PDB file of N, CA and C in Angstrom:
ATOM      1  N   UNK A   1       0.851  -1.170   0.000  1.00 48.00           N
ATOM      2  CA  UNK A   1       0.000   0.000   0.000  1.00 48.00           C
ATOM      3  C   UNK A   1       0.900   1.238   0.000  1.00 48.00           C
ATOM      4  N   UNK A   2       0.750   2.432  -0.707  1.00 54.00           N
ATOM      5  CA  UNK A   2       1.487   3.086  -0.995  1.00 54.00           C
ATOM      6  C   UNK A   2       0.947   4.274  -0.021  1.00 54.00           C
ATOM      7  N   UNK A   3       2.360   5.182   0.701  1.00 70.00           N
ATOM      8  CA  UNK A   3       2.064   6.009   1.910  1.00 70.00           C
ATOM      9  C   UNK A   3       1.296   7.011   1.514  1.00 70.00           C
ATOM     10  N   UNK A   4       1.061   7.682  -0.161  1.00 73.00           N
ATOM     11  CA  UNK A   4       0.792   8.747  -0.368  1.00 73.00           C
ATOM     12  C   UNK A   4       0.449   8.311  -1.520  1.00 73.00           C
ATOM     13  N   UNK A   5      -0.923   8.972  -1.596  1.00 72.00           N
ATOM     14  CA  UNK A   5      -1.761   8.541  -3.158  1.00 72.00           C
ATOM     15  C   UNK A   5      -2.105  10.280  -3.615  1.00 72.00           C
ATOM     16  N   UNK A   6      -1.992  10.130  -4.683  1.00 75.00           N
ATOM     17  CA  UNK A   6      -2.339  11.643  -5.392  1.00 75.00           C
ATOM     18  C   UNK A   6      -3.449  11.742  -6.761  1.00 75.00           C
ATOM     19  N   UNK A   7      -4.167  12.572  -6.618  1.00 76.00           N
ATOM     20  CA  UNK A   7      -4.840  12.133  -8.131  1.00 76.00           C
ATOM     21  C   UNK A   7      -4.820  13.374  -8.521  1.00 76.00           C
ATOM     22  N   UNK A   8      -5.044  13.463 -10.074  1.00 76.00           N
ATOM     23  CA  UNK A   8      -5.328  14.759 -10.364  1.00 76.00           C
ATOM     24  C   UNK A   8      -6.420  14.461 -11.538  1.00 76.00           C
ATOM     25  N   UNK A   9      -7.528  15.109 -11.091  1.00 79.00           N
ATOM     26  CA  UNK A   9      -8.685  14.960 -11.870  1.00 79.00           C
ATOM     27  C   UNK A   9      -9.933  16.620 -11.839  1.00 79.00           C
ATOM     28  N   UNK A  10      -9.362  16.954 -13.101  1.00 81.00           N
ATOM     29  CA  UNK A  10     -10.220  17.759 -14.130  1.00 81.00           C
ATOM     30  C   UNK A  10     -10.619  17.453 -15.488  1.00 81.00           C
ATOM     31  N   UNK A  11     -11.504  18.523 -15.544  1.00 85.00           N
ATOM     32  CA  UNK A  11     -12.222  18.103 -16.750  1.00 85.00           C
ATOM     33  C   UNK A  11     -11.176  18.110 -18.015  1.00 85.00           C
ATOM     34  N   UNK A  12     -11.620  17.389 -18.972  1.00 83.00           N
ATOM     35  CA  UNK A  12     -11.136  16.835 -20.525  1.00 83.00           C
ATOM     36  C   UNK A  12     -10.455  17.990 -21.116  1.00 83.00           C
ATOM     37  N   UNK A  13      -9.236  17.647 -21.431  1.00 84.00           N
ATOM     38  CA  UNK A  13      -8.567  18.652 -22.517  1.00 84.00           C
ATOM     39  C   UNK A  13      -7.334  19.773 -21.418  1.00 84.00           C
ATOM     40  N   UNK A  14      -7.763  19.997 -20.299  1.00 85.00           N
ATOM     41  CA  UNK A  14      -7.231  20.587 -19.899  1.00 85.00           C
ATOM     42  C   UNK A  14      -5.055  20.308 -19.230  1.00 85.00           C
ATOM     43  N   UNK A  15      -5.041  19.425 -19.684  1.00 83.00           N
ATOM     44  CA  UNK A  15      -3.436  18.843 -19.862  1.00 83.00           C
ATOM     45  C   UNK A  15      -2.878  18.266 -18.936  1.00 83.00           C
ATOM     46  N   UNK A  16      -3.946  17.400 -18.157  1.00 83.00           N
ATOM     47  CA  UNK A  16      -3.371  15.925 -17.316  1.00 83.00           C
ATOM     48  C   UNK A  16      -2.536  15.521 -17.782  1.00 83.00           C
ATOM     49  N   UNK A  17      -2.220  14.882 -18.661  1.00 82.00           N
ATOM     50  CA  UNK A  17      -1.479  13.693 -19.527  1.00 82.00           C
ATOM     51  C   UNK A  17      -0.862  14.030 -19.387  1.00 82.00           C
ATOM     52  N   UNK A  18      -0.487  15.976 -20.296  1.00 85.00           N
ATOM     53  CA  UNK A  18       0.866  16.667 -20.615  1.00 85.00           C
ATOM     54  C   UNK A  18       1.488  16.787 -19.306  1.00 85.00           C
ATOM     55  N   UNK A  19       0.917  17.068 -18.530  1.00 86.00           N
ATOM     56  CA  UNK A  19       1.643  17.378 -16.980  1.00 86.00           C
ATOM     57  C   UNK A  19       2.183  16.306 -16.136  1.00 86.00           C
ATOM     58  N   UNK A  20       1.172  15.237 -16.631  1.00 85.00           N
ATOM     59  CA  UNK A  20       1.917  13.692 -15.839  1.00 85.00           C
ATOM     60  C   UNK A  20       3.024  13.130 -16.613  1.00 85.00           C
ATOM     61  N   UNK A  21       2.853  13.894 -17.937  1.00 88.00           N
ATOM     62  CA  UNK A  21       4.217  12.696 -18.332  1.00 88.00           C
ATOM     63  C   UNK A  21       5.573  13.981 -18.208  1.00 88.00           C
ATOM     64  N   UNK A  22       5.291  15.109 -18.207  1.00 89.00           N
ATOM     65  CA  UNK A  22       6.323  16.027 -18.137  1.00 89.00           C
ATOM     66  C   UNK A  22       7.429  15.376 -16.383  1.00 89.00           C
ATOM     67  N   UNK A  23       5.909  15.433 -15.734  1.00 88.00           N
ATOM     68  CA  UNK A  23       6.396  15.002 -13.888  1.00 88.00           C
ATOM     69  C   UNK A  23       7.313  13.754 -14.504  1.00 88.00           C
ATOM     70  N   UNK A  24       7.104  12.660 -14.997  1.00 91.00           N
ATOM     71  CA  UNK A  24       8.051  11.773 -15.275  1.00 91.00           C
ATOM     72  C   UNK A  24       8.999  11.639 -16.165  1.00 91.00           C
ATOM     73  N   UNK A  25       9.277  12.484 -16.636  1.00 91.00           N
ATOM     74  CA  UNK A  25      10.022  12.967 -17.931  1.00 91.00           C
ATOM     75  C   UNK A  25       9.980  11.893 -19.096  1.00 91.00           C
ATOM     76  N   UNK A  26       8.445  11.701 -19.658  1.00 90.00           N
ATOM     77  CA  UNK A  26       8.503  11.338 -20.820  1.00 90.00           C
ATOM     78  C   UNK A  26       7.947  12.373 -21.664  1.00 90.00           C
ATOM     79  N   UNK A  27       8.370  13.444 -21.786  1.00 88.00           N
ATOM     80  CA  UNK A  27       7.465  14.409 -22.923  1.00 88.00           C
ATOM     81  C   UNK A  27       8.313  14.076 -24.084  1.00 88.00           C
ATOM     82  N   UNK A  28       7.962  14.119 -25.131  1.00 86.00           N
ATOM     83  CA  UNK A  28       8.317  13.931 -26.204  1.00 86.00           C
ATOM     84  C   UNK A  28       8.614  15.174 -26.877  1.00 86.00           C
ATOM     85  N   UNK A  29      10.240  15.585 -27.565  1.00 87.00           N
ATOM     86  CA  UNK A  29      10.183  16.698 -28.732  1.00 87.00           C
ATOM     87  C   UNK A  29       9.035  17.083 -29.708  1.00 87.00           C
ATOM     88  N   UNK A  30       8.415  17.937 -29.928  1.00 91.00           N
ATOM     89  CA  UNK A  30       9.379  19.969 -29.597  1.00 91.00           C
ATOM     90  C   UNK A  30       9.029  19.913 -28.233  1.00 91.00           C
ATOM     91  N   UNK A  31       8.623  18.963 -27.487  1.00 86.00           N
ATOM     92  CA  UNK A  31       7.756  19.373 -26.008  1.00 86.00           C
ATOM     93  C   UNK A  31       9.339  19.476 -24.919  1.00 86.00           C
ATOM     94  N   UNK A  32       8.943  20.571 -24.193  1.00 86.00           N
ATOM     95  CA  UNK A  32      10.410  20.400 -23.157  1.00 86.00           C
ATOM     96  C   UNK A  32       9.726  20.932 -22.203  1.00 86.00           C
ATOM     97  N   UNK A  33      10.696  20.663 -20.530  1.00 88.00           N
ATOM     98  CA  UNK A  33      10.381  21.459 -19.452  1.00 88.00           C
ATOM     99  C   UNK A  33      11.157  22.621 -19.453  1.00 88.00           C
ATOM    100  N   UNK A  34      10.942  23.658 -19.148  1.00 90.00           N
ATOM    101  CA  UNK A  34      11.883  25.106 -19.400  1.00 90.00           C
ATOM    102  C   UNK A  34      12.379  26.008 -18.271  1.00 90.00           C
ATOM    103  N   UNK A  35      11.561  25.290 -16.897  1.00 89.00           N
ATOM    104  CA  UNK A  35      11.737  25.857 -15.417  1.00 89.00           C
ATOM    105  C   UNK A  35      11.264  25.201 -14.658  1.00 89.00           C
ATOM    106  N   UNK A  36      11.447  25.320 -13.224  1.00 91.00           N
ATOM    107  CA  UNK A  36      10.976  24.669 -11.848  1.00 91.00           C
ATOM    108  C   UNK A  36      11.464  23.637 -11.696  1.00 91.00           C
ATOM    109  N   UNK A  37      10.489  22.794 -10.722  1.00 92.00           N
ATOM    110  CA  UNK A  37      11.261  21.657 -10.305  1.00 92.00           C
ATOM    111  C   UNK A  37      10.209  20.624 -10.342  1.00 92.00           C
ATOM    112  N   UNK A  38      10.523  19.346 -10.183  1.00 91.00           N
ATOM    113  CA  UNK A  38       9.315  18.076  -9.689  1.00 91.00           C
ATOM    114  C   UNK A  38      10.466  17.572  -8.576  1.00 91.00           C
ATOM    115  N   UNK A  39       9.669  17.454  -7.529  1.00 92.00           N
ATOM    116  CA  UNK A  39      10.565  17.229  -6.480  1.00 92.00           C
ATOM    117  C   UNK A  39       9.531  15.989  -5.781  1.00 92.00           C
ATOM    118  N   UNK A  40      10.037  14.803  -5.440  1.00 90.00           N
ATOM    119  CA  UNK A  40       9.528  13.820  -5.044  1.00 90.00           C
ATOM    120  C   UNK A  40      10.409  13.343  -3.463  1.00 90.00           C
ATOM    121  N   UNK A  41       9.873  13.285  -2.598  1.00 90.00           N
ATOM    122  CA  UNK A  41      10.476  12.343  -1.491  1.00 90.00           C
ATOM    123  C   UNK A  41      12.401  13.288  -1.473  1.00 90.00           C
ATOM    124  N   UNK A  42      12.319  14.247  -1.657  1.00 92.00           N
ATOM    125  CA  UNK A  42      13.183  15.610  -1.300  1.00 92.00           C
ATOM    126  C   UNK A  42      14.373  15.457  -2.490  1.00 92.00           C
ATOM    127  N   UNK A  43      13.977  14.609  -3.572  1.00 94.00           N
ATOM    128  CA  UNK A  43      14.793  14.658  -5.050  1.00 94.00           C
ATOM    129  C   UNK A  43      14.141  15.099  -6.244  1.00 94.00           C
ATOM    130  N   UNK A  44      14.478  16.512  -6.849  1.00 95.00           N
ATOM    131  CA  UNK A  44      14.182  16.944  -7.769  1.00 95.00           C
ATOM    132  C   UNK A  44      14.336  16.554  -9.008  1.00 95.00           C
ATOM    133  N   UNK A  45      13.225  15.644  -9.796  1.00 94.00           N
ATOM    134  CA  UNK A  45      13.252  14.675 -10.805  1.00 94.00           C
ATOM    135  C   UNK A  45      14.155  14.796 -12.008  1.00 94.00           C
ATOM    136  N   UNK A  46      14.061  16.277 -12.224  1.00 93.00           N
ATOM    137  CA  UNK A  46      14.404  16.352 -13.418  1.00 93.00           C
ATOM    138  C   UNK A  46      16.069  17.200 -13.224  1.00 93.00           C
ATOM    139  N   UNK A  47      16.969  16.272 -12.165  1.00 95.00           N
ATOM    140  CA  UNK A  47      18.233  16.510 -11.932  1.00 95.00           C
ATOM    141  C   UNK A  47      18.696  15.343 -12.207  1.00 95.00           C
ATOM    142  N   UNK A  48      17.830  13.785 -12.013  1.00 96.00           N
ATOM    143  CA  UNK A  48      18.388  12.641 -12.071  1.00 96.00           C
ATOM    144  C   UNK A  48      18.795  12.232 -13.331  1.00 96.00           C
ATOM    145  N   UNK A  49      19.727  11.198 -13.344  1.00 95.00           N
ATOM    146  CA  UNK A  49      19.856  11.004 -14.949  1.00 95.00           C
ATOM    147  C   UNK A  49      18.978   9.889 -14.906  1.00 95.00           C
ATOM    148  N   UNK A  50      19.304   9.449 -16.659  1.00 93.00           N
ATOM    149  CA  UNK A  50      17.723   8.264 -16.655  1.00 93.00           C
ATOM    150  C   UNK A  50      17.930   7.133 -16.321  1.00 93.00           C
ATOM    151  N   UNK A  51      18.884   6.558 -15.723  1.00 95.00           N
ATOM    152  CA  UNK A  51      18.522   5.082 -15.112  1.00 95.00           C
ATOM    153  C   UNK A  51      18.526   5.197 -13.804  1.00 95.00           C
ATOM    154  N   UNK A  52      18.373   6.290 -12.960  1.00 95.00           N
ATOM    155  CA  UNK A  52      17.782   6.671 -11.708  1.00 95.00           C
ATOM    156  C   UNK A  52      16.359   7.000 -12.174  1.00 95.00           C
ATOM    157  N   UNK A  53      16.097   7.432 -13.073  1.00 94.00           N
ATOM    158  CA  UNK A  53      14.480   8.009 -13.794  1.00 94.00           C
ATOM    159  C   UNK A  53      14.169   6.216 -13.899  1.00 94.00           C
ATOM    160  N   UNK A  54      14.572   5.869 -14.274  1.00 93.00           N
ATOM    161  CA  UNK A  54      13.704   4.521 -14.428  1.00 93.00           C
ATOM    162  C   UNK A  54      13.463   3.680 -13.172  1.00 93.00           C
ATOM    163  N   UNK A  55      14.378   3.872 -12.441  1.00 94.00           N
ATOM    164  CA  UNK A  55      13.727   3.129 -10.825  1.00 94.00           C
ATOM    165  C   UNK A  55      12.611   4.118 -10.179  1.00 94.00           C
ATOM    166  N   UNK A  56      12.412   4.857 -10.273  1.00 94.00           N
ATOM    167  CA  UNK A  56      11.414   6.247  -9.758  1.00 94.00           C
ATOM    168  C   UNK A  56       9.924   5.607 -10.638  1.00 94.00           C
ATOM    169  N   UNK A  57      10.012   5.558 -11.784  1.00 92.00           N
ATOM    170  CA  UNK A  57       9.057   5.067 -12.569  1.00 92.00           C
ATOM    171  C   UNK A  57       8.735   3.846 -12.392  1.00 92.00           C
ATOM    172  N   UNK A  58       7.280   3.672 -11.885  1.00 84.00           N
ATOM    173  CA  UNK A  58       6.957   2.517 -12.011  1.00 84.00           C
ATOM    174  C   UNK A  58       6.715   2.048 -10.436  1.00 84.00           C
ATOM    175  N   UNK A  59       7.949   2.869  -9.739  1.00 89.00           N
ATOM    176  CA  UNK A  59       8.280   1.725  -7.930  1.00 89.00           C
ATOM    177  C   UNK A  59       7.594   3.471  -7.351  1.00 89.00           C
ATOM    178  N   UNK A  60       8.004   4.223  -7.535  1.00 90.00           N
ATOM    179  CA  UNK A  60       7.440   5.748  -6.679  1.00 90.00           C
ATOM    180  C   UNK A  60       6.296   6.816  -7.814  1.00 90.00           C
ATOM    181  N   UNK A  61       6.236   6.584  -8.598  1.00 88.00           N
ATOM    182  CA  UNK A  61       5.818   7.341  -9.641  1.00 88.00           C
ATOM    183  C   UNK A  61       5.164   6.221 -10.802  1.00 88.00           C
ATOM    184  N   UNK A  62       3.954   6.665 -10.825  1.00 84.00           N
ATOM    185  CA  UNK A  62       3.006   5.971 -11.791  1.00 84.00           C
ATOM    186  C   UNK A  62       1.839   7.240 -12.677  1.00 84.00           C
ATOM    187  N   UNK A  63       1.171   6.494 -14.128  1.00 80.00           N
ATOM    188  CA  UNK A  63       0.301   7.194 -14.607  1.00 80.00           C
ATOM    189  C   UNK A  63      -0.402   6.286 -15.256  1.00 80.00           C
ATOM    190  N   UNK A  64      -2.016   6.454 -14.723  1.00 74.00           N
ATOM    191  CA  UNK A  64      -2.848   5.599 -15.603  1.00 74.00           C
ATOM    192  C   UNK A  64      -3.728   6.227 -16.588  1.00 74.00           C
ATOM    193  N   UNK A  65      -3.536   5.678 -17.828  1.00 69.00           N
ATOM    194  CA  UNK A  65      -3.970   6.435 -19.087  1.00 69.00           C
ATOM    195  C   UNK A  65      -5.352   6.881 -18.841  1.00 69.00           C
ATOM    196  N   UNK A  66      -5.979   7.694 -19.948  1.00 64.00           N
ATOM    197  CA  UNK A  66      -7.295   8.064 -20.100  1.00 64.00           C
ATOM    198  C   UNK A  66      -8.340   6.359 -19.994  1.00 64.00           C
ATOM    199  N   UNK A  67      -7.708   5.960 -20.949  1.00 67.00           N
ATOM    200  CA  UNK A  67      -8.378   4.288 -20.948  1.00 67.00           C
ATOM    201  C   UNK A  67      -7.724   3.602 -20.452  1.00 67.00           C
ATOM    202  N   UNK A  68      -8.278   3.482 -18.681  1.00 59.00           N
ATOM    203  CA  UNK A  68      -7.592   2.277 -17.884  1.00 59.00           C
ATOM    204  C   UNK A  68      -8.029   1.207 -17.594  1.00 59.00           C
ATOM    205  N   UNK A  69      -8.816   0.758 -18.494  1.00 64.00           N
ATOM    206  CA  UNK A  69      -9.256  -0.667 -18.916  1.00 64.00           C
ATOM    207  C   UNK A  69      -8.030  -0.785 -19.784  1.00 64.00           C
ATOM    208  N   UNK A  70      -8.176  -0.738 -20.666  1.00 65.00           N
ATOM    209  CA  UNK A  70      -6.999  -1.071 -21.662  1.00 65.00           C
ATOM    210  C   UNK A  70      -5.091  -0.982 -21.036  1.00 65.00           C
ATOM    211  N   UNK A  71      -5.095  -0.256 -19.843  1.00 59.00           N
ATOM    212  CA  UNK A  71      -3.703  -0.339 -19.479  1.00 59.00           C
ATOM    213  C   UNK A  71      -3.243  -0.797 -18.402  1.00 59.00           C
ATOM    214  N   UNK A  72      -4.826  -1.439 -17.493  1.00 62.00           N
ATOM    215  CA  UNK A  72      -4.546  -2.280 -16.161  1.00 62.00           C
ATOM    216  C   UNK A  72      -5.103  -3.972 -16.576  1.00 62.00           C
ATOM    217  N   UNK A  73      -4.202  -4.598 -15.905  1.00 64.00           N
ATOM    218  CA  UNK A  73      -4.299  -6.452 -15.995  1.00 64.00           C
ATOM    219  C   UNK A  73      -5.238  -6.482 -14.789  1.00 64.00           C
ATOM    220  N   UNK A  74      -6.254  -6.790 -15.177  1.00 62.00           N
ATOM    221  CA  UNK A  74      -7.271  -7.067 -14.375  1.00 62.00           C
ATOM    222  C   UNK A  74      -7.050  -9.140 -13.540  1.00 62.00           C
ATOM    223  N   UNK A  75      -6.415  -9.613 -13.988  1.00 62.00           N
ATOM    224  CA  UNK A  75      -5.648 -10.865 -13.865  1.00 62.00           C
ATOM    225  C   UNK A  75      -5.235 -11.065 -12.310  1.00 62.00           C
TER     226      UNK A  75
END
């Protein structure tokens, strides 16, 4: 069970996705972060390099798509 659950839920269009995948640094080019910080458990994400980004992902940091039927194993 995880100590701290977070959701972020507004209405459609308004840039969940863009903001959850920026927090995990998957945005994709021309897309970039340009200031601030994402700071998790007192480490600012986007200082780590990426195979510290990849233990963060997944074990401390998660995102479930718009269609989470299709991206959770119900199994």
């Amino acid at each position: 069970m995880p100590e701290k659950l977070s959701e972020l839920s507004v209405k459609s269009g308004s840039g969940k996705s863009m903001t959850a995948m920026s927090m995990m640094r998957l945005i994709q080019s021309p897309g970039k972060i340009v200031g601030g910080r994402v700071v998790l458990d007192g480490r600012d994400l986007l200082q780590l390099d990426e195979g510290a980004m990849r233990q963060v992902r997944g074990n401390q940091i998660a995102m479930i798509f718009q269609e989470p039927m299709t991206s959770l194993n119900r199994s």
